[in-house]
Amino acid sequence: MSTIEIPNWLQNRAYLTPNRIAIKTDEEEISFLSLHKRVVKRANQLSYAGIKKDDVVSILMNNSINMIETIHALKYIGAVTVLLNSRLTSKEIEFQLSDSESTALITDHSFIEIVKLIHVRKIIESDFENMPEVECNIEEAFNLDKTDTIMYTSGTTGKPKGVIQTYGNHWWSAVGSSLNLGLHQDDCWLLAVPLFHISGLSILYRSVIYGIPIVLQVTFDAQKANEAIFTKGVTIVSVVSVMLSQLIQDLGDRSYPTSFRCMLLGGGPAPKPLLEACLSQNIPVYQTYGMTETASQVVTLAPEYSISKLGSAGKPLFPVQIKIMKDGILAKPHESGEILVKGPTITVGYLKREDATSSSIKDGWLYTGDIGYLDEEGFLFVLDRRSDLIISGGENIYPAEIEAVLLAHPLISEAGATGIEDTKWGQVPVAFVKLAEKQDVSVQEILQFCNERLARYKVPKYVYFVDHLPRNASNKLMRRKLVEMIKD
Ligand code: ATP
Ligand code: MG
């Protein structure tokens, strides 16, 4: 193990700036010092419950102060934390508990039914109300090589894999982000994305490492999120594109206060019309690219490039390197291939999956499975996931490109594209659209719109109208579930 240690993040923060606000909710505001005290108590209770250093413990909870206390408390004890997605089924939870060799599951009341039949030691949130304490040895410092958290991939191909995230991965992620976005004294980050996902967890860590408050919301709600920007001093918000569209809709003709400085947009392709709408409303959007395996954003586009590099995910954060490989050879500018990233935020690998680890990480480079290209100035353009690529008559079609065109239609509010099997072409693209409220458009009109903007082979062969698109807990479109909608 490396000898690099950083003082226990929250404990250190409570020592350095005890009175600064750590968390704001509708009900309360908590300083770093009182959060630290609550976490010490929680750690002692967990110690009473038999949790020890190096145990692996799973958390299945909704965003709450309780969840935050639990996340920190496990670090105070020196346990490894598995963050379970709140949308998992019992079977999936069971698999992740056993795969990670979790010795306990900490959960809240909303999940009691779903975990009822699972054999594992369970600690329900309400158990803490009267749980005694046994003083534990608080970890005074975190070794950067030690595993901090495990998050499972959603398992697009095969069984989900546990992504190992070390203290160092998270540390460097927070550092890399601040070297790019800067750190302002009055910064305040809205946390309305799930804490079990890297987008949410990384906000929590930045808050503690930077010494800035978060406004904590259980789930994303556009009106509440905008209210937090207008009245709670939020300066930075992390969103995926569908959340951003909802924010803009709710915003109407208001403008954000000048204190609001960053809309961090990631998680998937950003449709150009959305970026253009943000430009016209002076919303400072930073497009980003990153993933669970890179402990959040690794590439970010600064707003000064939002016009000249519209649609680009930007350049790497300072500690990160990127390159594009095509058929084993370094791609030239504008030539598309697989995106590779290297740097201190890259996972050390997938838990107990040496095969998957050695095929995704070679010589420190993570093979992301995403396709993209760099322009001559080194700006990254992400095209799509390799696994979502539609190959029709030998031509590559990126669903994201079709979706972007559909979303440019003023009456379409959400869109998804995927390939279906076709005897003649191998695969053909099909589209799923959700119309804006109380609107009516014909398939003919939509196809006409596509025909004007897409090469013939990229125009969807069928257009399905749907009430909702399949999205995961992070609000990301799950394209592989689109096909199931046809059967329905
Ligand atoms: P899983 O790996 O479990 O199937 P996932 O890849 O969606 O799920 P995340 O790690 O949260 O889980 O998401 C990272 C992925 O999101 C990237 O690999 C990429 O495919 C996509 N993505 C992220 N940012 C962008 C972006 N700016 N443009 C296009 N796609 C992006
Ligand atoms: Mg992935």
GROMACS .gro file of N, CA, C and O in nm, residues 105-155:
model
  204
  105LEU      N    1  -2.636  -0.540   0.603
  105LEU     CA    2  -2.708  -0.449   0.513
  105LEU      C    3  -2.774  -0.342   0.599
  105LEU      O    4  -2.850  -0.373   0.691
  106ILE      N    5  -2.744  -0.217   0.569
  106ILE     CA    6  -2.809  -0.107   0.641
  106ILE      C    7  -2.911  -0.047   0.546
  106ILE      O    8  -2.879  -0.014   0.431
  107THR      N    9  -3.036  -0.038   0.593
  107THR     CA   10  -3.140   0.006   0.501
  107THR      C   11  -3.241   0.094   0.573
  107THR      O   12  -3.232   0.113   0.694
  108ASP      N   13  -3.335   0.151   0.496
  108ASP     CA   14  -3.440   0.229   0.562
  108ASP      C   15  -3.576   0.167   0.533
  108ASP      O   16  -3.587   0.070   0.459
  109HIS      N   17  -3.679   0.227   0.593
  109HIS     CA   18  -3.809   0.162   0.592
  109HIS      C   19  -3.866   0.135   0.454
  109HIS      O   20  -3.938   0.037   0.435
  110SER      N   21  -3.833   0.219   0.359
  110SER     CA   22  -3.892   0.199   0.226
  110SER      C   23  -3.850   0.067   0.162
  110SER      O   24  -3.911   0.023   0.066
  111PHE      N   25  -3.747   0.003   0.216
  111PHE     CA   26  -3.699  -0.119   0.151
  111PHE      C   27  -3.728  -0.246   0.231
  111PHE      O   28  -3.684  -0.355   0.194
  112ILE      N   29  -3.801  -0.233   0.339
  112ILE     CA   30  -3.823  -0.348   0.428
  112ILE      C   31  -3.883  -0.467   0.353
  112ILE      O   32  -3.836  -0.580   0.367
  113GLU      N   33  -3.984  -0.440   0.273
  113GLU     CA   34  -4.050  -0.548   0.199
  113GLU      C   35  -3.952  -0.619   0.106
  113GLU      O   36  -3.944  -0.740   0.103
  114ILE      N   37  -3.878  -0.539   0.033
  114ILE     CA   38  -3.792  -0.596  -0.072
  114ILE      C   39  -3.676  -0.678  -0.014
  114ILE      O   40  -3.628  -0.772  -0.078
  115VAL      N   41  -3.634  -0.646   0.110
  115VAL     CA   42  -3.522  -0.721   0.165
  115VAL      C   43  -3.567  -0.828   0.264
  115VAL      O   44  -3.485  -0.899   0.323
  116LYS      N   45  -3.700  -0.840   0.279
  116LYS     CA   46  -3.758  -0.927   0.382
  116LYS      C   47  -3.700  -1.069   0.380
  116LYS      O   48  -3.663  -1.124   0.483
  117LEU      N   49  -3.692  -1.125   0.260
  117LEU     CA   50  -3.652  -1.266   0.251
  117LEU      C   51  -3.502  -1.287   0.233
  117LEU      O   52  -3.457  -1.399   0.213
  118ILE      N   53  -3.428  -1.178   0.238
  118ILE     CA   54  -3.285  -1.192   0.215
  118ILE      C   55  -3.213  -1.225   0.346
  118ILE      O   56  -3.235  -1.161   0.448
  119HIS      N   57  -3.129  -1.328   0.340
  119HIS     CA   58  -3.057  -1.370   0.460
  119HIS      C   59  -2.927  -1.294   0.473
  119HIS      O   60  -2.827  -1.328   0.411
  120VAL      N   61  -2.931  -1.191   0.552
  120VAL     CA   62  -2.811  -1.116   0.583
  120VAL      C   63  -2.845  -1.038   0.709
  120VAL      O   64  -2.964  -1.015   0.737
  121ARG      N   65  -2.745  -1.000   0.784
  121ARG     CA   66  -2.775  -0.920   0.903
  121ARG      C   67  -2.825  -0.783   0.857
  121ARG      O   68  -2.759  -0.713   0.780
  122LYS      N   69  -2.945  -0.748   0.902
  122LYS     CA   70  -3.004  -0.621   0.857
  122LYS      C   71  -3.008  -0.522   0.971
  122LYS      O   72  -3.044  -0.556   1.083
  123ILE      N   73  -2.972  -0.400   0.939
  123ILE     CA   74  -2.988  -0.292   1.037
  123ILE      C   75  -3.080  -0.191   0.970
  123ILE      O   76  -3.050  -0.139   0.862
  124ILE      N   77  -3.196  -0.170   1.033
  124ILE     CA   78  -3.292  -0.075   0.977
  124ILE      C   79  -3.264   0.060   1.042
  124ILE      O   80  -3.231   0.068   1.161
  125GLU      N   81  -3.280   0.163   0.963
  125GLU     CA   82  -3.253   0.299   1.008
  125GLU      C   83  -3.312   0.328   1.147
  125GLU      O   84  -3.246   0.386   1.234
  126SER      N   85  -3.436   0.284   1.169
  126SER     CA   86  -3.501   0.316   1.296
  126SER      C   87  -3.435   0.244   1.415
  126SER      O   88  -3.451   0.285   1.530
  127ASP      N   89  -3.358   0.137   1.386
  127ASP     CA   90  -3.286   0.067   1.494
  127ASP      C   91  -3.189   0.162   1.564
  127ASP      O   92  -3.153   0.141   1.680
  128PHE      N   93  -3.144   0.264   1.491
  128PHE     CA   94  -3.043   0.354   1.549
  128PHE      C   95  -3.102   0.442   1.659
  128PHE      O   96  -3.030   0.497   1.740
  129GLU      N   97  -3.237   0.455   1.658
  129GLU     CA   98  -3.298   0.547   1.754
  129GLU      C   99  -3.260   0.513   1.899
  129GLU      O  100  -3.230   0.602   1.978
  130ASN      N  101  -3.260   0.383   1.930
  130ASN     CA  102  -3.228   0.346   2.068
  130ASN      C  103  -3.106   0.256   2.079
  130ASN      O  104  -3.085   0.190   2.180
  131MET      N  105  -3.027   0.253   1.973
  131MET     CA  106  -2.915   0.159   1.977
  131MET      C  107  -2.805   0.210   2.070
  131MET      O  108  -2.764   0.325   2.061
  132PRO      N  109  -2.755   0.123   2.159
  132PRO     CA  110  -2.644   0.165   2.246
  132PRO      C  111  -2.516   0.190   2.164
  132PRO      O  112  -2.511   0.156   2.046
  133GLU      N  113  -2.416   0.245   2.231
  133GLU     CA  114  -2.291   0.272   2.161
  133GLU      C  115  -2.177   0.193   2.224
  133GLU      O  116  -2.177   0.170   2.344
  134VAL      N  117  -2.084   0.151   2.140
  134VAL     CA  118  -1.960   0.094   2.191
  134VAL      C  119  -1.849   0.173   2.124
  134VAL      O  120  -1.843   0.179   2.001
  135GLU      N  121  -1.767   0.238   2.204
  135GLU     CA  122  -1.667   0.327   2.146
  135GLU      C  123  -1.576   0.254   2.048
  135GLU      O  124  -1.519   0.150   2.082
  136CYS      N  125  -1.566   0.307   1.928
  136CYS     CA  126  -1.478   0.241   1.829
  136CYS      C  127  -1.354   0.327   1.807
  136CYS      O  128  -1.351   0.444   1.843
  137ASN      N  129  -1.254   0.265   1.747
  137ASN     CA  130  -1.132   0.339   1.712
  137ASN      C  131  -1.158   0.413   1.582
  137ASN      O  132  -1.169   0.352   1.477
  138ILE      N  133  -1.165   0.544   1.590
  138ILE     CA  134  -1.193   0.619   1.467
  138ILE      C  135  -1.067   0.625   1.380
  138ILE      O  136  -0.957   0.652   1.429
  139GLU      N  137  -1.085   0.596   1.253
  139GLU     CA  138  -0.973   0.607   1.159
  139GLU      C  139  -0.930   0.753   1.154
  139GLU      O  140  -1.009   0.840   1.114
  140GLU      N  141  -0.807   0.779   1.190
  140GLU     CA  142  -0.761   0.917   1.192
  140GLU      C  143  -0.724   0.965   1.052
  140GLU      O  144  -0.721   1.084   1.025
  141ALA      N  145  -0.689   0.870   0.966
  141ALA     CA  146  -0.648   0.908   0.831
  141ALA      C  147  -0.691   0.798   0.733
  141ALA      O  148  -0.712   0.684   0.773
  142PHE      N  149  -0.706   0.837   0.609
  142PHE     CA  150  -0.745   0.742   0.505
  142PHE      C  151  -0.627   0.716   0.413
  142PHE      O  152  -0.570   0.809   0.356
  143ASN      N  153  -0.592   0.589   0.398
  143ASN     CA  154  -0.487   0.552   0.303
  143ASN      C  155  -0.546   0.556   0.163
  143ASN      O  156  -0.648   0.494   0.136
  144LEU      N  157  -0.482   0.630   0.074
  144LEU     CA  158  -0.541   0.651  -0.059
  144LEU      C  159  -0.554   0.523  -0.142
  144LEU      O  160  -0.635   0.517  -0.234
  145ASP      N  161  -0.480   0.419  -0.107
  145ASP     CA  162  -0.490   0.294  -0.182
  145ASP      C  163  -0.602   0.203  -0.131
  145ASP      O  164  -0.635   0.102  -0.192
  146LYS      N  165  -0.658   0.237  -0.017
  146LYS     CA  166  -0.758   0.150   0.044
  146LYS      C  167  -0.891   0.162  -0.030
  146LYS      O  168  -0.929   0.270  -0.076
  147THR      N  169  -0.963   0.049  -0.037
  147THR     CA  170  -1.096   0.054  -0.099
  147THR      C  171  -1.191   0.128  -0.007
  147THR      O  172  -1.202   0.096   0.112
  148ASP      N  173  -1.260   0.224  -0.064
  148ASP     CA  174  -1.359   0.299   0.012
  148ASP      C  175  -1.498   0.245  -0.020
  148ASP      O  176  -1.572   0.203   0.069
  149THR      N  177  -1.532   0.246  -0.150
  149THR     CA  178  -1.669   0.208  -0.188
  149THR      C  179  -1.669   0.111  -0.305
  149THR      O  180  -1.571   0.101  -0.380
  150ILE      N  181  -1.781   0.041  -0.318
  150ILE     CA  182  -1.804  -0.045  -0.433
  150ILE      C  183  -1.941  -0.010  -0.489
  150ILE      O  184  -2.039   0.001  -0.415
  151MET      N  185  -1.945   0.013  -0.620
  151MET     CA  186  -2.073   0.039  -0.687
  151MET      C  187  -2.085  -0.057  -0.804
  151MET      O  188  -1.990  -0.072  -0.881
  152TYR      N  189  -2.201  -0.119  -0.816
  152TYR     CA  190  -2.219  -0.216  -0.924
  152TYR      C  191  -2.263  -0.151  -1.054
  152TYR      O  192  -2.343  -0.057  -1.052
  153THR      N  193  -2.209  -0.201  -1.165
  153THR     CA  194  -2.257  -0.158  -1.296
  153THR      C  195  -2.397  -0.216  -1.313
  153THR      O  196  -2.432  -0.314  -1.246
  154SER      N  197  -2.474  -0.157  -1.403
  154SER     CA  198  -2.612  -0.204  -1.415
  154SER      C  199  -2.622  -0.336  -1.490
  154SER      O  200  -2.728  -0.395  -1.500
  155GLY      N  201  -2.510  -0.384  -1.542
  155GLY     CA  202  -2.510  -0.516  -1.602
  155GLY      C  203  -2.572  -0.521  -1.739
  155GLY      O  204  -2.653  -0.608  -1.770
   0.00000   0.00000   0.00000
